[in-house]
Amino acid sequence: DADVTQTPRNRITKTGKRIMLECSQTKGHDRMYWYRQDPGLGLQLIYYSFDVKDINKGEISDGYSVSRQAQAKFSLSLESAIPNQTALYFCATSDSGQGYADTQYFGPGTRLTVL
Amino acid sequence: QQQVKQSPQSLIVQKGGIPIINCAYENTAFDYFPWYQQFPGKGPALLIAIRPDVSEKKEGRFTISFNKSAKQFSLHIMDSQPGDSATYFCAASHAGNNRKLIWGLGTSLAVNP
């Protein structure tokens, strides 16, 4: 969805480097999410934010940190990258005003390789 | 602990066939069950969703069947086409967990011409 953008789209880095993945959205949504996708493991939630002042850990937050700089921006950092963080990373947004039908809209993904 | 179990992990059908993907859940608090479709190189996108007050929902060639007593729901794709080749994820949510989606592990579907 072009309304949710992620940069960079691809990144190759070395073990121990600090990496930041950025997500921006123009949908005006209050909720934002970071997921990691590995083959056969589905979508694992790393962190989520329900508004600028509300940030929560997901199921696999160890080794990651996030920053919600504005309602439209949510960045994911790997403080010291390790090879098992090689994966496809997705940002998603949703609108809490939808009630139970809280549809998540995904960005195009960032493919990260840690050597 | 996997709260939403999805099967099969992969599926190959011929064009025109009816692939069926199944999901099962344990938490009876779940009250919203979406299916997302992901094409290679893209993020997942909502395909169709159902609430437990109905047993079936149809949108075009895609149908969700819901069995509340068995705590199972499934996606059927009628007259499947090669363009339906994608990964399909089922998910579930409820108000008690702030509507966070609990995801199945995904099914990779290939529809051969």
Coordinates of C-alpha atoms in Angstrom, one line a residue:
Chain A
D1 CA 0.0 0.0 0.0
A2 CA 1.6 3.3 -1.1
D3 CA 0.2 5.0 1.9
V4 CA 2.6 3.2 4.1
T5 CA 6.3 3.5 3.1
Q6 CA 9.4 1.8 4.4
T7 CA 13.0 2.8 4.0
P8 CA 15.3 1.3 3.1
R9 CA 13.8 -1.5 1.0
N10 CA 16.9 -3.6 1.2
R11 CA 19.9 -3.4 3.5
I12 CA 22.9 -5.5 3.9
T13 CA 25.0 -4.9 7.1
K14 CA 27.6 -6.5 9.3
T15 CA 27.3 -8.0 12.7
G16 CA 27.5 -5.4 15.4
K17 CA 26.3 -2.5 13.4
R18 CA 23.4 -0.3 14.4
I19 CA 20.6 -0.2 11.9
M20 CA 17.5 1.9 11.7
L21 CA 14.4 1.0 9.6
E22 CA 11.9 3.7 9.0
C23 CA 8.2 3.7 8.4
S24 CA 6.0 6.6 7.4
Q25 CA 2.2 6.7 6.7
T26 CA -0.2 9.1 5.2
K27 CA -3.3 7.3 6.3
G28 CA -3.8 9.3 9.4
H29 CA -3.9 6.1 11.5
D30 CA -3.1 6.2 15.2
R31 CA -1.8 2.6 15.5
M32 CA 1.5 1.4 14.1
Y33 CA 3.2 -2.0 14.2
W34 CA 6.6 -3.6 13.4
Y35 CA 6.6 -7.2 12.3
R36 CA 9.3 -9.7 11.4
Q37 CA 8.6 -12.4 8.8
D38 CA 10.7 -15.5 8.5
P39 CA 9.9 -18.5 6.2
G40 CA 7.6 -20.9 8.1
L41 CA 7.3 -18.6 11.1
G42 CA 4.6 -16.3 9.9
L43 CA 4.4 -12.7 11.2
Q44 CA 5.9 -12.1 14.6
L45 CA 5.1 -8.8 16.3
I46 CA 8.2 -6.9 17.5
Y47 CA 6.7 -3.6 18.9
Y48 CA 3.4 -1.7 18.5
S49 CA 2.3 1.8 19.3
F50 CA -1.3 2.9 19.8
D51 CA -0.4 6.5 19.8
V52 CA 2.7 8.7 20.1
K53 CA 3.0 8.3 23.8
D54 CA 2.1 4.6 23.9
I55 CA 4.7 2.0 22.9
N56 CA 4.5 -1.7 23.8
K57 CA 6.7 -4.7 23.4
G58 CA 5.5 -7.5 21.1
E59 CA 6.4 -11.2 21.3
I60 CA 10.0 -10.8 20.0
S61 CA 11.2 -7.4 21.2
D62 CA 14.7 -8.5 22.5
G63 CA 17.5 -6.9 20.5
Y64 CA 15.1 -4.3 19.0
S65 CA 14.0 -0.8 20.0
V66 CA 11.5 1.7 18.5
S67 CA 10.7 5.3 18.4
R68 CA 7.4 7.0 17.5
Q69 CA 8.6 10.4 16.4
A70 CA 5.2 11.6 15.3
Q71 CA 1.8 10.0 14.6
A72 CA 3.0 9.3 11.0
K73 CA 6.5 8.0 11.8
F74 CA 7.6 4.8 13.6
S75 CA 11.2 3.6 13.4
L76 CA 12.7 0.3 14.4
S77 CA 16.3 0.1 15.5
L78 CA 18.7 -2.9 15.9
E79 CA 21.3 -1.6 18.3
S80 CA 23.8 -4.3 17.5
A81 CA 22.7 -6.4 14.6
I82 CA 23.3 -10.2 14.6
P83 CA 22.9 -12.7 11.8
N84 CA 19.7 -14.3 13.2
Q85 CA 18.0 -10.9 12.7
T86 CA 18.2 -11.5 9.0
A87 CA 14.6 -11.3 7.9
L88 CA 11.9 -9.4 6.1
Y89 CA 10.5 -6.6 8.3
F90 CA 7.1 -5.0 7.8
C91 CA 5.5 -1.9 9.2
A92 CA 1.7 -1.8 9.5
T93 CA -0.8 0.8 10.5
S94 CA -4.4 0.6 11.7
D95 CA -7.2 3.0 12.8
S96 CA -8.6 2.3 16.3
G97 CA -11.8 4.0 15.2
Q98 CA -12.7 0.9 13.2
G99 CA -13.7 -0.9 16.3
Y100 CA -13.5 -4.7 15.9
A101 CA -12.7 -4.4 12.2
D102 CA -9.2 -3.1 13.0
T103 CA -7.7 -3.7 9.5
Q104 CA -3.9 -3.5 9.3
Y105 CA -2.3 -1.9 6.3
F106 CA 1.2 -3.1 5.5
G107 CA 4.1 -1.4 4.0
P108 CA 6.2 -3.1 1.2
G109 CA 8.7 -4.5 3.6
T110 CA 12.5 -4.1 4.2
R111 CA 14.7 -7.1 3.5
L112 CA 17.5 -7.0 6.0
T113 CA 20.6 -9.2 5.8
V114 CA 23.1 -9.3 8.6
L115 CA 26.5 -10.9 7.7
Chain B
Q1 CA 2.2 -21.0 22.3
Q2 CA 0.5 -20.7 19.0
Q3 CA -3.0 -19.5 19.6
V4 CA -4.2 -19.8 16.0
K5 CA -3.1 -23.0 14.2
Q6 CA -3.2 -22.9 10.4
S7 CA -2.9 -25.8 7.9
P8 CA -1.7 -26.9 5.5
Q9 CA 1.7 -25.1 5.4
S10 CA 1.7 -25.3 1.6
L11 CA -0.9 -26.3 -1.1
I12 CA -0.7 -26.9 -4.8
V13 CA -3.8 -27.1 -6.9
Q14 CA -4.7 -27.0 -10.6
K15 CA -6.5 -24.0 -12.2
G16 CA -10.2 -24.3 -11.4
G17 CA -9.7 -26.3 -8.3
I18 CA -11.0 -25.3 -4.8
P19 CA -8.1 -24.9 -2.3
I20 CA -9.2 -25.0 1.3
I21 CA -7.1 -23.5 4.1
N22 CA -8.1 -24.3 7.7
C23 CA -7.5 -22.5 11.0
A24 CA -8.3 -23.5 14.5
Y25 CA -8.2 -21.4 17.7
E26 CA -8.6 -22.0 21.4
N27 CA -9.4 -18.6 22.9
T28 CA -13.2 -18.2 22.9
A29 CA -12.8 -14.5 23.5
F30 CA -11.8 -14.1 19.8
D31 CA -14.6 -12.3 17.9
Y32 CA -13.0 -11.2 14.7
F33 CA -11.4 -13.5 12.1
P34 CA -9.7 -11.9 9.1
W35 CA -7.8 -13.5 6.3
Y36 CA -4.8 -11.7 4.7
Q37 CA -3.3 -12.4 1.3
Q38 CA 0.4 -11.7 0.6
F39 CA 1.9 -11.7 -2.9
P40 CA 5.7 -12.2 -3.3
G41 CA 7.5 -9.0 -2.6
K42 CA 4.5 -7.3 -1.1
G43 CA 3.1 -6.8 2.4
P44 CA 0.0 -8.7 3.4
A45 CA -3.4 -7.2 2.6
L46 CA -6.8 -7.9 4.0
L47 CA -8.8 -10.3 1.8
I48 CA -12.0 -11.1 3.7
A49 CA -13.1 -11.3 7.4
I50 CA -15.9 -12.8 9.5
R51 CA -17.4 -12.4 12.9
P52 CA -18.7 -15.5 14.8
D53 CA -22.4 -14.5 14.5
V54 CA -22.4 -15.8 11.0
S55 CA -21.4 -19.2 9.6
E56 CA -20.3 -18.1 6.2
K57 CA -19.2 -15.0 4.3
K58 CA -18.6 -14.8 0.6
E59 CA -16.8 -12.1 -1.4
G60 CA -16.4 -13.0 -5.0
R61 CA -14.6 -16.3 -5.3
F62 CA -13.5 -16.2 -1.7
T63 CA -15.6 -17.8 1.1
I64 CA -15.0 -18.1 4.8
S65 CA -16.8 -20.9 6.6
F66 CA -17.0 -20.5 10.4
N67 CA -17.7 -23.3 12.9
K68 CA -18.1 -21.7 16.4
S69 CA -18.6 -24.9 18.3
A70 CA -15.5 -26.5 16.8
K71 CA -13.5 -23.2 17.0
Q72 CA -12.5 -23.5 13.4
F73 CA -12.7 -21.4 10.3
S74 CA -11.6 -22.0 6.8
L75 CA -11.0 -20.1 3.5
H76 CA -12.2 -21.6 0.3
I77 CA -11.2 -20.2 -3.1
M78 CA -13.6 -21.1 -5.8
D79 CA -12.5 -21.6 -9.4
S80 CA -8.9 -20.8 -8.4
Q81 CA -6.6 -19.0 -10.9
P82 CA -2.8 -18.7 -11.2
G83 CA -3.2 -15.1 -10.0
D84 CA -4.4 -16.5 -6.7
S85 CA -0.9 -17.9 -6.0
A86 CA 0.1 -16.2 -2.8
T87 CA 0.6 -16.8 0.9
Y88 CA -2.6 -16.7 3.0
F89 CA -2.7 -15.9 6.7
C90 CA -5.6 -16.3 9.0
A91 CA -5.7 -14.2 12.1
A92 CA -8.0 -13.6 15.1
S93 CA -8.5 -10.7 17.6
H94 CA -10.6 -9.6 20.5
A95 CA -11.2 -6.4 22.4
G96 CA -9.4 -7.8 25.5
N97 CA -6.0 -7.7 23.8
N98 CA -6.6 -4.3 22.2
R99 CA -7.5 -5.9 18.9
K100 CA -3.9 -7.0 18.3
L101 CA -4.0 -9.7 15.6
I102 CA -2.9 -13.2 16.5
W103 CA -1.6 -14.7 13.3
G104 CA -1.5 -18.2 11.9
L105 CA 1.8 -19.3 10.4
G106 CA 0.6 -18.9 6.8
T107 CA -0.2 -21.2 3.8
S108 CA 1.7 -20.9 0.6
L109 CA -0.7 -21.6 -2.3
A110 CA 0.4 -22.4 -5.8
V111 CA -2.3 -22.6 -8.6
N112 CA -0.9 -24.3 -11.6
P113 CA -2.2 -23.3 -15.1

